[in-house]
PDB file of C-alpha atoms in Angstrom:
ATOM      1  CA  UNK O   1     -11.057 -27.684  -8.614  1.00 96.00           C
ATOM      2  CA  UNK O   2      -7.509 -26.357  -8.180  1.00 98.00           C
ATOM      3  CA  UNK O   3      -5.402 -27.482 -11.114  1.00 98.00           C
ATOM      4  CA  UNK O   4      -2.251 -24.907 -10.180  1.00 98.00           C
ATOM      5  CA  UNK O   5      -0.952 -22.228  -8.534  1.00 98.00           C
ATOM      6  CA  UNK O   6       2.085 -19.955  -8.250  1.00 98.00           C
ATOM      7  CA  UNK O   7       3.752 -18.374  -5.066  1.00 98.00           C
ATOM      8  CA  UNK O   8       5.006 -15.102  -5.640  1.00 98.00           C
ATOM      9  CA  UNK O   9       6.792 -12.369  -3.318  1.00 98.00           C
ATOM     10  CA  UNK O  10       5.079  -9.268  -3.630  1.00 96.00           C
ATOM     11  CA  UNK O  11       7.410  -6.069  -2.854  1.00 95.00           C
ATOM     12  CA  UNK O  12       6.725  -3.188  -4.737  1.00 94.00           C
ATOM     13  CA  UNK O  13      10.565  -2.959  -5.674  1.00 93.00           C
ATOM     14  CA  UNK O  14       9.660  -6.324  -7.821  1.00 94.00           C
ATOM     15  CA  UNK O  15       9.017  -3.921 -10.220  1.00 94.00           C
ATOM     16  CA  UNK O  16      11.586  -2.307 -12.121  1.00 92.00           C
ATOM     17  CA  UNK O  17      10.358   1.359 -12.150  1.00 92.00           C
ATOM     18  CA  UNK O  18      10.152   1.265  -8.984  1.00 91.00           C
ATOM     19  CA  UNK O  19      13.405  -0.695  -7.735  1.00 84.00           C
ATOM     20  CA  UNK O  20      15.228   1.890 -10.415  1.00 84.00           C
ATOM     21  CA  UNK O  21      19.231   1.153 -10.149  1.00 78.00           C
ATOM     22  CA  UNK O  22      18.506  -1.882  -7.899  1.00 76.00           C
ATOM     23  CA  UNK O  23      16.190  -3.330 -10.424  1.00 75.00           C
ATOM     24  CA  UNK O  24      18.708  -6.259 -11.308  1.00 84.00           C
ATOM     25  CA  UNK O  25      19.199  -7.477  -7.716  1.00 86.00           C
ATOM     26  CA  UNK O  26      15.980  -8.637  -7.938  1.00 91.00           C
ATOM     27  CA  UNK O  27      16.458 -10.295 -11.387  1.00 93.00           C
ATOM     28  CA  UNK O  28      16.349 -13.761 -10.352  1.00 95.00           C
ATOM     29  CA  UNK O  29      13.017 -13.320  -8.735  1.00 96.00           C
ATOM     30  CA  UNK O  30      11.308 -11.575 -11.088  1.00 95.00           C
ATOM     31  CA  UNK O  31      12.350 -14.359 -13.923  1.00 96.00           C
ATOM     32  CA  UNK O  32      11.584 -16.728 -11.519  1.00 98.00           C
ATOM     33  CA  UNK O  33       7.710 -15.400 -10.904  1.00 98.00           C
ATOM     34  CA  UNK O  34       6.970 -14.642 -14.696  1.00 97.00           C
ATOM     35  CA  UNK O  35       7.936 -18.483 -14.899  1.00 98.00           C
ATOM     36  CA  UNK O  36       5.669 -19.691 -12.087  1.00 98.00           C
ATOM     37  CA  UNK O  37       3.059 -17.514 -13.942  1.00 98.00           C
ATOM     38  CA  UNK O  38       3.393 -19.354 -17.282  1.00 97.00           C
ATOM     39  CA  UNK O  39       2.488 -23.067 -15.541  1.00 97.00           C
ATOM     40  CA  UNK O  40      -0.643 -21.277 -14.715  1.00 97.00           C
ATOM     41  CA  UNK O  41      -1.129 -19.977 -18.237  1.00 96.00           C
ATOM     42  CA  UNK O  42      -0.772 -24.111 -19.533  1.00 96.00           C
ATOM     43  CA  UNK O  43      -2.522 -25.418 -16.726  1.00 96.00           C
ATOM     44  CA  UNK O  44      -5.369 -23.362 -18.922  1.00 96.00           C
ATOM     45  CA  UNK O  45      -8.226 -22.428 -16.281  1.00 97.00           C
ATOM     46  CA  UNK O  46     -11.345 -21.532 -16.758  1.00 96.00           C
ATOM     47  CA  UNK O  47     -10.434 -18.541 -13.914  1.00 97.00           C
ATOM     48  CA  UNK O  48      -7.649 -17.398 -12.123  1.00 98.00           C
ATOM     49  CA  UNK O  49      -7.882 -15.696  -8.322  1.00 98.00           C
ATOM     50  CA  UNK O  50      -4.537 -13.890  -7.546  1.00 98.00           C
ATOM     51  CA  UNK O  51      -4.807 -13.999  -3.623  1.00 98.00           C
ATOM     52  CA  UNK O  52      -2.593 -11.889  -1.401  1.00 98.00           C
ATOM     53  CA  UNK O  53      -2.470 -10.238   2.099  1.00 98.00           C
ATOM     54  CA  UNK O  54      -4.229  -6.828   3.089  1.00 96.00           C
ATOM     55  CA  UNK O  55      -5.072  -4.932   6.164  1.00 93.00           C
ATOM     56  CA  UNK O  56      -8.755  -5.109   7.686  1.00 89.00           C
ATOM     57  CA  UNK O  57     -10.243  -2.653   5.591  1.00 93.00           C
ATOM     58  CA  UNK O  58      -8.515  -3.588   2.120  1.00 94.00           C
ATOM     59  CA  UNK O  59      -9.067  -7.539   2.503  1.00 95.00           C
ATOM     60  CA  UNK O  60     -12.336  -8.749   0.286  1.00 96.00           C
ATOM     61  CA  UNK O  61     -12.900  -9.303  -3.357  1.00 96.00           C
ATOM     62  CA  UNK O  62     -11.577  -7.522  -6.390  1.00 96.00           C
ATOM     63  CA  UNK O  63     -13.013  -7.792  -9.670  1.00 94.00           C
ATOM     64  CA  UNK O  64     -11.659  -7.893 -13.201  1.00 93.00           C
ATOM     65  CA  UNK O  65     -11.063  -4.444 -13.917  1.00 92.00           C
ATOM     66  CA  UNK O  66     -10.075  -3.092 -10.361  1.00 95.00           C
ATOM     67  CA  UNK O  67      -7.119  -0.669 -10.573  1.00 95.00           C
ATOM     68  CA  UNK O  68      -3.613   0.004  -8.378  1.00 96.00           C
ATOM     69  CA  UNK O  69      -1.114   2.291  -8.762  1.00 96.00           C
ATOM     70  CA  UNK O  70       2.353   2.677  -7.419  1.00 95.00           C
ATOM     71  CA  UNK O  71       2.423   6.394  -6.933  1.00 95.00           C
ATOM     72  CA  UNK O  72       2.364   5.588  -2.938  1.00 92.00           C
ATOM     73  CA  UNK O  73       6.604   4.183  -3.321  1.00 91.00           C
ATOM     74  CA  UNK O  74       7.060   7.053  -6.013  1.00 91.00           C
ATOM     75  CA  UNK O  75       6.324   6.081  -9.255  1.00 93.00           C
ATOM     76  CA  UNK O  76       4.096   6.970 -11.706  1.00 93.00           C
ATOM     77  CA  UNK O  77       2.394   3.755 -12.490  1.00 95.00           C
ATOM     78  CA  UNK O  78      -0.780   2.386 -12.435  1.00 95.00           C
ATOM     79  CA  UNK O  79      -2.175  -1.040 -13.268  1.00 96.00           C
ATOM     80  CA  UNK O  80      -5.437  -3.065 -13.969  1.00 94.00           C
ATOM     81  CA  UNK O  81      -6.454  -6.489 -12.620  1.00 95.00           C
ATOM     82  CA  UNK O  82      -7.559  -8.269 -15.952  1.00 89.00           C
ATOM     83  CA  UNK O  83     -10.000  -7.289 -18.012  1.00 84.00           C
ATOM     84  CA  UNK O  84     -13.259  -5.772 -17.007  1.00 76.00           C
ATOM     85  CA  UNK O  85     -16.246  -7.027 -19.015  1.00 72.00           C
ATOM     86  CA  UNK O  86     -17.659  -4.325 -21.387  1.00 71.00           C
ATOM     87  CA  UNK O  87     -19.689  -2.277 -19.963  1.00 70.00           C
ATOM     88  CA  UNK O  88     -19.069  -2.884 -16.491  1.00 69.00           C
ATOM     89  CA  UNK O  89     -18.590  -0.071 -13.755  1.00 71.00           C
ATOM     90  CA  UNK O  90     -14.875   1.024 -13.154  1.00 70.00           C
ATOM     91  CA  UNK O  91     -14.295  -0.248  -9.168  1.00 73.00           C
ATOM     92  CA  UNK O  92     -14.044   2.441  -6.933  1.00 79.00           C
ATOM     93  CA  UNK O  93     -12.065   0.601  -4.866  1.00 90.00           C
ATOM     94  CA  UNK O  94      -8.183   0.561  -5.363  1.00 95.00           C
ATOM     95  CA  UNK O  95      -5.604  -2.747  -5.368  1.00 97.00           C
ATOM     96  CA  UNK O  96      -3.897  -3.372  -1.639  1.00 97.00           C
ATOM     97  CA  UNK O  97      -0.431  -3.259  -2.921  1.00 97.00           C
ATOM     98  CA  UNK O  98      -0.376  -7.149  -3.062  1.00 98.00           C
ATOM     99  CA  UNK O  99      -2.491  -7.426  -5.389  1.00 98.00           C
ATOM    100  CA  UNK O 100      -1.445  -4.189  -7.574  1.00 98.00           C
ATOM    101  CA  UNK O 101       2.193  -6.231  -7.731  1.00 98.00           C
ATOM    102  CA  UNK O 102       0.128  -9.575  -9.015  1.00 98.00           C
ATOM    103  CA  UNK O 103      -1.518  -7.253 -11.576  1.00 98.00           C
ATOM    104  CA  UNK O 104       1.804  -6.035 -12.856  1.00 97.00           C
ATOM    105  CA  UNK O 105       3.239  -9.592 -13.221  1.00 97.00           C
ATOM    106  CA  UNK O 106       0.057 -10.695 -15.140  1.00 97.00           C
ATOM    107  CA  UNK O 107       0.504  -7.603 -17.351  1.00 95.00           C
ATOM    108  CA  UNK O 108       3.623  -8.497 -17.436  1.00 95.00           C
ATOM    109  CA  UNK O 109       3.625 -11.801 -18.647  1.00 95.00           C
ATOM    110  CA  UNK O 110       0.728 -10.548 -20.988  1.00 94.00           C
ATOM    111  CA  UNK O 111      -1.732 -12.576 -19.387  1.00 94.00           C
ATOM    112  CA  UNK O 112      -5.360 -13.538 -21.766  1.00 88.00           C
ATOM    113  CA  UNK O 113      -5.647 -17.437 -20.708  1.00 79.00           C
ATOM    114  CA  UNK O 114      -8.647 -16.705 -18.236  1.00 91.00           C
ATOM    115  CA  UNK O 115     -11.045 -13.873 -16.434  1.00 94.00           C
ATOM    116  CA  UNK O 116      -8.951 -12.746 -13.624  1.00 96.00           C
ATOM    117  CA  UNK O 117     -10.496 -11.717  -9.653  1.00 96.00           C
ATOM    118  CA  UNK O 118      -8.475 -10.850  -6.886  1.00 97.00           C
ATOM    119  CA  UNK O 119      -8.949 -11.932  -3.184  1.00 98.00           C
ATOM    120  CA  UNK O 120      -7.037 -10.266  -0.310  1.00 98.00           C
ATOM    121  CA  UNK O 121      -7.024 -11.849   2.991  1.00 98.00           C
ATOM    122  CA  UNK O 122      -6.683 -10.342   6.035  1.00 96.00           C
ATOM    123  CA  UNK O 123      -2.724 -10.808   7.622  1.00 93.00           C
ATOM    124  CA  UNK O 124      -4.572 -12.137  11.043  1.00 93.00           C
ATOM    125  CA  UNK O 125      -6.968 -13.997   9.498  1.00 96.00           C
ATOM    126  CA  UNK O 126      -7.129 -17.754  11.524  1.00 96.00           C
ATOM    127  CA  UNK O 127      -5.613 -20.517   9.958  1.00 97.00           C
ATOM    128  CA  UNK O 128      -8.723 -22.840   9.745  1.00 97.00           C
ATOM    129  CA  UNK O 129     -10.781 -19.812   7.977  1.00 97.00           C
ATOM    130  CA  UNK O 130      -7.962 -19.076   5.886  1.00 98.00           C
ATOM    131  CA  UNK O 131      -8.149 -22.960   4.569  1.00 98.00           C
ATOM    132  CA  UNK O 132     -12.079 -22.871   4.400  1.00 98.00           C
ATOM    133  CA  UNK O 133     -12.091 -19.925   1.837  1.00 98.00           C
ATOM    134  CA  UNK O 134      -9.315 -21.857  -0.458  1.00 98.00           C
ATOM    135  CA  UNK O 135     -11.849 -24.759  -0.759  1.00 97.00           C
ATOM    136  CA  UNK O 136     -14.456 -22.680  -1.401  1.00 97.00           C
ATOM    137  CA  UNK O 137     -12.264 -20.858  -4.275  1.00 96.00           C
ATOM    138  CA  UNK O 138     -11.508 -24.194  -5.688  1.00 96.00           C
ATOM    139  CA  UNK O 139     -15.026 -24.671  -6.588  1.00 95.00           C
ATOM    140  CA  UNK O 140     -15.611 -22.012  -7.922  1.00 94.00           C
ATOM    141  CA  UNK O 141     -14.861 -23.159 -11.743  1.00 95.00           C
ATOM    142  CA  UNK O 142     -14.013 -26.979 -13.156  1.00 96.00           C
ATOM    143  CA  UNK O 143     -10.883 -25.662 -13.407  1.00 97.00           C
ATOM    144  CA  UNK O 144      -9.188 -22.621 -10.958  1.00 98.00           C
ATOM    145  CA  UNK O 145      -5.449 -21.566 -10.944  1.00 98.00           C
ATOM    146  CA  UNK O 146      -4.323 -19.301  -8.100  1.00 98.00           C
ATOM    147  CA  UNK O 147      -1.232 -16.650  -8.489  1.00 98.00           C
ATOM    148  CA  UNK O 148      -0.605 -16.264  -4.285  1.00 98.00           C
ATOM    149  CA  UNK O 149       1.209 -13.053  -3.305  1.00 98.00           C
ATOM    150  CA  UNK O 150       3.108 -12.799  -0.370  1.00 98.00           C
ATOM    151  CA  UNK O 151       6.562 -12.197   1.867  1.00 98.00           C
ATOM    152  CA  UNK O 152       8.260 -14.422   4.190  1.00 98.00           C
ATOM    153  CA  UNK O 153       9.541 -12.827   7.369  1.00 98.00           C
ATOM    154  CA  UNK O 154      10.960  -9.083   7.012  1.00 97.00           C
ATOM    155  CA  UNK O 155      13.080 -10.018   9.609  1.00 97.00           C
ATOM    156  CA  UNK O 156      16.361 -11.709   8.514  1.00 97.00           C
ATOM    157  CA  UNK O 157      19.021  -9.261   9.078  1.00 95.00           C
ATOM    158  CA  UNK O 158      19.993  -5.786  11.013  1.00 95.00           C
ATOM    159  CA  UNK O 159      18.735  -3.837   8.425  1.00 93.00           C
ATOM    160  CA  UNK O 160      15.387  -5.553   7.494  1.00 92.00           C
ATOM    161  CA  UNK O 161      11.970  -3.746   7.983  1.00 93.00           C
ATOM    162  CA  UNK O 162      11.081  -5.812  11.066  1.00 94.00           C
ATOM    163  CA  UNK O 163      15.398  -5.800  12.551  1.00 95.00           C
ATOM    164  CA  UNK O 164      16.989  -9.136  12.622  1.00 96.00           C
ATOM    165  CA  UNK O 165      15.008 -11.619  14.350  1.00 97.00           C
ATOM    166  CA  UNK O 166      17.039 -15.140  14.956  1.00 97.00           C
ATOM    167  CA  UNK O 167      13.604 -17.069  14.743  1.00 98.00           C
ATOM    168  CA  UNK O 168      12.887 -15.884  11.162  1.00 98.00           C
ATOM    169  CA  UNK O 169      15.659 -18.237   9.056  1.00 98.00           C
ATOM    170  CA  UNK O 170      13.933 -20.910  10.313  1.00 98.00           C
ATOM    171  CA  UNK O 171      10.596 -19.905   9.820  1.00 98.00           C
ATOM    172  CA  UNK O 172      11.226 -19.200   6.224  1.00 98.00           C
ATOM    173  CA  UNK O 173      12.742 -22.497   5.790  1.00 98.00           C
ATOM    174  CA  UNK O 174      10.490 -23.902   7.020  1.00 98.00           C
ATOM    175  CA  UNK O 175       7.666 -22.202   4.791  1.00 98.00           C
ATOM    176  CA  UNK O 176       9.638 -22.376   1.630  1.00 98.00           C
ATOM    177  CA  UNK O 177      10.138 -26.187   2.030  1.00 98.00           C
ATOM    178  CA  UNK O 178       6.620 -26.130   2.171  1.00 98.00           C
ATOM    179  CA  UNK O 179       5.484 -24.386  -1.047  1.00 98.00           C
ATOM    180  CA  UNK O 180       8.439 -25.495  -2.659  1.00 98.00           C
ATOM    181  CA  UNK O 181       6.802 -29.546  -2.237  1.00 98.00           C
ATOM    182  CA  UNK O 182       3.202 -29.036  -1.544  1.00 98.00           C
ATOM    183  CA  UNK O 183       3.459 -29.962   1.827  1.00 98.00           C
ATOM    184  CA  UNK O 184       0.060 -29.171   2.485  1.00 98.00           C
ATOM    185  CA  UNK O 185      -0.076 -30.445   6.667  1.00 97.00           C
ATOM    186  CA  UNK O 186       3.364 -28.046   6.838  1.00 98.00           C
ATOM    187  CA  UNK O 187       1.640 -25.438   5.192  1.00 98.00           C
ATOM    188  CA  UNK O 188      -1.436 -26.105   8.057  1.00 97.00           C
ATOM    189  CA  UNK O 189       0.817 -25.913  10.389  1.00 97.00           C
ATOM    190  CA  UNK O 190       2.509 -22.673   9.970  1.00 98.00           C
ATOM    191  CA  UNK O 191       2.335 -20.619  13.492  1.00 97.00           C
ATOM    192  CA  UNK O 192       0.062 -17.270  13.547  1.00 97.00           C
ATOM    193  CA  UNK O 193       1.177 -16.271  15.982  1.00 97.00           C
ATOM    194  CA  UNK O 194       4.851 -16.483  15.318  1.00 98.00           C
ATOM    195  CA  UNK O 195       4.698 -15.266  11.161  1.00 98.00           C
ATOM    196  CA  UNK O 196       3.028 -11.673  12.560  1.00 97.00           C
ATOM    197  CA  UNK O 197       5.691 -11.525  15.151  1.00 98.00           C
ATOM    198  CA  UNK O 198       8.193 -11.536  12.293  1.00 98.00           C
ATOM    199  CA  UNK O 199       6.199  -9.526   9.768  1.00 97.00           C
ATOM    200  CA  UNK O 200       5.611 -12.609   7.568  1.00 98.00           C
ATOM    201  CA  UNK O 201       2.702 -11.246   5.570  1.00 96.00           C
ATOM    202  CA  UNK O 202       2.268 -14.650   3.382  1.00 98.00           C
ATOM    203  CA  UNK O 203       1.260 -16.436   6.043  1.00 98.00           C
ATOM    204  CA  UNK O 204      -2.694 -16.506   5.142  1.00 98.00           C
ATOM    205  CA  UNK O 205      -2.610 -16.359   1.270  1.00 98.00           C
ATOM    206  CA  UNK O 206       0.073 -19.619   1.763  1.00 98.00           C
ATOM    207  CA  UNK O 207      -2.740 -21.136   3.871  1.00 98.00           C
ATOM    208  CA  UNK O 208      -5.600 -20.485   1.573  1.00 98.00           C
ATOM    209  CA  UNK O 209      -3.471 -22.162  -1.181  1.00 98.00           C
ATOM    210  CA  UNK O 210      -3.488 -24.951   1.327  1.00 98.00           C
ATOM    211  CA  UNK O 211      -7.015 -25.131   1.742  1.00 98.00           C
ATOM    212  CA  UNK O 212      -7.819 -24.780  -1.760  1.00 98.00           C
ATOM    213  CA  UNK O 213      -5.182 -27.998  -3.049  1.00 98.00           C
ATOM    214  CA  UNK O 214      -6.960 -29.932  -0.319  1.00 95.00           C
ATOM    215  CA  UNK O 215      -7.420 -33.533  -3.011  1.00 92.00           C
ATOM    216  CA  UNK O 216      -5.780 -31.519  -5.721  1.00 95.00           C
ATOM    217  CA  UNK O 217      -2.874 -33.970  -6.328  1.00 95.00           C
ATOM    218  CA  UNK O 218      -0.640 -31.153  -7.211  1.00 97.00           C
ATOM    219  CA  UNK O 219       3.110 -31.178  -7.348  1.00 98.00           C
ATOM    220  CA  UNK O 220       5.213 -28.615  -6.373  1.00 98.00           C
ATOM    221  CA  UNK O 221       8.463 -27.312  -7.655  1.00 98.00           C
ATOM    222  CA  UNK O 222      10.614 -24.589  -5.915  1.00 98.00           C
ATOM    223  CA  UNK O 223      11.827 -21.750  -8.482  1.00 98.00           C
ATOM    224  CA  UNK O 224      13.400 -19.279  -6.266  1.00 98.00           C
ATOM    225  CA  UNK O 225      14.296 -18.580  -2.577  1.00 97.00           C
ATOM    226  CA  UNK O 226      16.053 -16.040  -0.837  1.00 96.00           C
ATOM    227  CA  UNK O 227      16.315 -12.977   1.301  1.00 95.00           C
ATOM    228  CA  UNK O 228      17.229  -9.785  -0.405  1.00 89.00           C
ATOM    229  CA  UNK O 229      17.342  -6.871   1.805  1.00 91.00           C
ATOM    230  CA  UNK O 230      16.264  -8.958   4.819  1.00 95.00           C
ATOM    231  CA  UNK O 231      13.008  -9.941   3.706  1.00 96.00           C
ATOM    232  CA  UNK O 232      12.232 -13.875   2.436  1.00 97.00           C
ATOM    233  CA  UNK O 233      11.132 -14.239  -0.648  1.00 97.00           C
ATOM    234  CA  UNK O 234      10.127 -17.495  -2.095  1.00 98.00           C
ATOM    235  CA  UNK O 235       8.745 -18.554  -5.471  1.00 98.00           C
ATOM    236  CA  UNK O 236       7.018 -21.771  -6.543  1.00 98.00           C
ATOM    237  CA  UNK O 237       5.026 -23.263  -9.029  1.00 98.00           C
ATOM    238  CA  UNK O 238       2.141 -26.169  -7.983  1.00 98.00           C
ATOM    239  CA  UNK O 239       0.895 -28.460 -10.886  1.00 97.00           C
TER     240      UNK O 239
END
């Protein structure tokens, strides 16, 4: 069963090589993830999935070992998910940049409290499917933690990726008030429709984790929320 999870933004300029002289505007967020990594680290699971969105052809499975890189925004960096078990084939297949940001914060953090997979879900993917592969992650040990990657809307002001979009501060109020306090029926509830309208790429992972807590019991506890350069970013940590 589910025994915790952390919600994390995952923009590639989360990581400090890569934000370069902007690295400390992101400061607060970045604490504020390694944080909501370390309740998963003492929740101590027997496996950890770090879920996050991808486009049709990178969503799937990723397996301890898998590798991403951030040479695509400029930087010479690469990272692995976990640890691969010895003698196991390198995958072939790289990180969707989701996932290659959860990497880094696990390396990060120095993570060694459990085997590590990855799961990326499809942006469009339906709300009810999205909530029937969380409960079927949550049995997949006695005890599974989940690190969920992924943006609010990237439309908050004039200069955001998606333009400013007067629907999207509400939206991400909305959503962080749900991860902030578990509010699983909230999270249920979030509009498809509406979150790829304003480029909110968290929108399925969030509803996995919803799926998956499903007679959990967990708490949540809002770390961080906000919307630097027009994007919303919220962190949380479920226990």
């Amino acid at each position: 069963m589910l025994v915790a999870a952390a919600v994390c933004p995952c923009p590639p300029l989360l990581v400090p090589e890569v934000a370069a002289g902007a690295s400390a505007e992101l400061d607060a967020a970045r604490d504020a993830c390694l944080d909501a990594v370390g309740v998963l680290a003492a929740s101590r699971p027997g496996l950890l999935v770090v879920v996050g969105p991808g486009d049709d052809r990178s969503a799937g499975r990723y397996p301890a070992g898998a590798h991403g890189t951030f040479r695509g925004v400029g930087v010479d960096l690469d990272v692995t998910l976990g640890d691969a078990p010895r003698d196991a084939a390198v995958p072939d297949r790289p990180l969707p940049q989701s996932l290659t940001v959860g990497a880094w914060l696990l390396g990060r953090a120095r993570w060694t409290g459990a085997p590590v997979e990855g799961l990326a879900v499809a942006e469009r993917e339906a709300a009810e499917e999205c909530a029937s592969v969380g409960r079927a992650l949550a049995g997949r040990a006695e005890r599974v933690a989940l690190l969920v990657m992924g943006d609010g809307s990237a439309c908050r002001t004039l200069k955001a990726p998606g333009y400013l979009d007067e629907r999207a501060a509400a939206f991400d109020a909305g959503a962080t008030e749900a991860l902030g306090s578990a509010d699983l029926d909230a999270l249920a509830a979030l509009d498809a429709t509406l979150a790829h309208e304003l480029k909110a790429a968290g929108r399925a992972p969030w509803q996995l984790l919803g799926g998956a807590a499903r007679d959990a019991g967990l708490a949540g506890r809002l770390l961080y929320e906000g919307a630097p350069y027009g994007v919303g970013y919220t962190v949380a940590a479920w226990s």
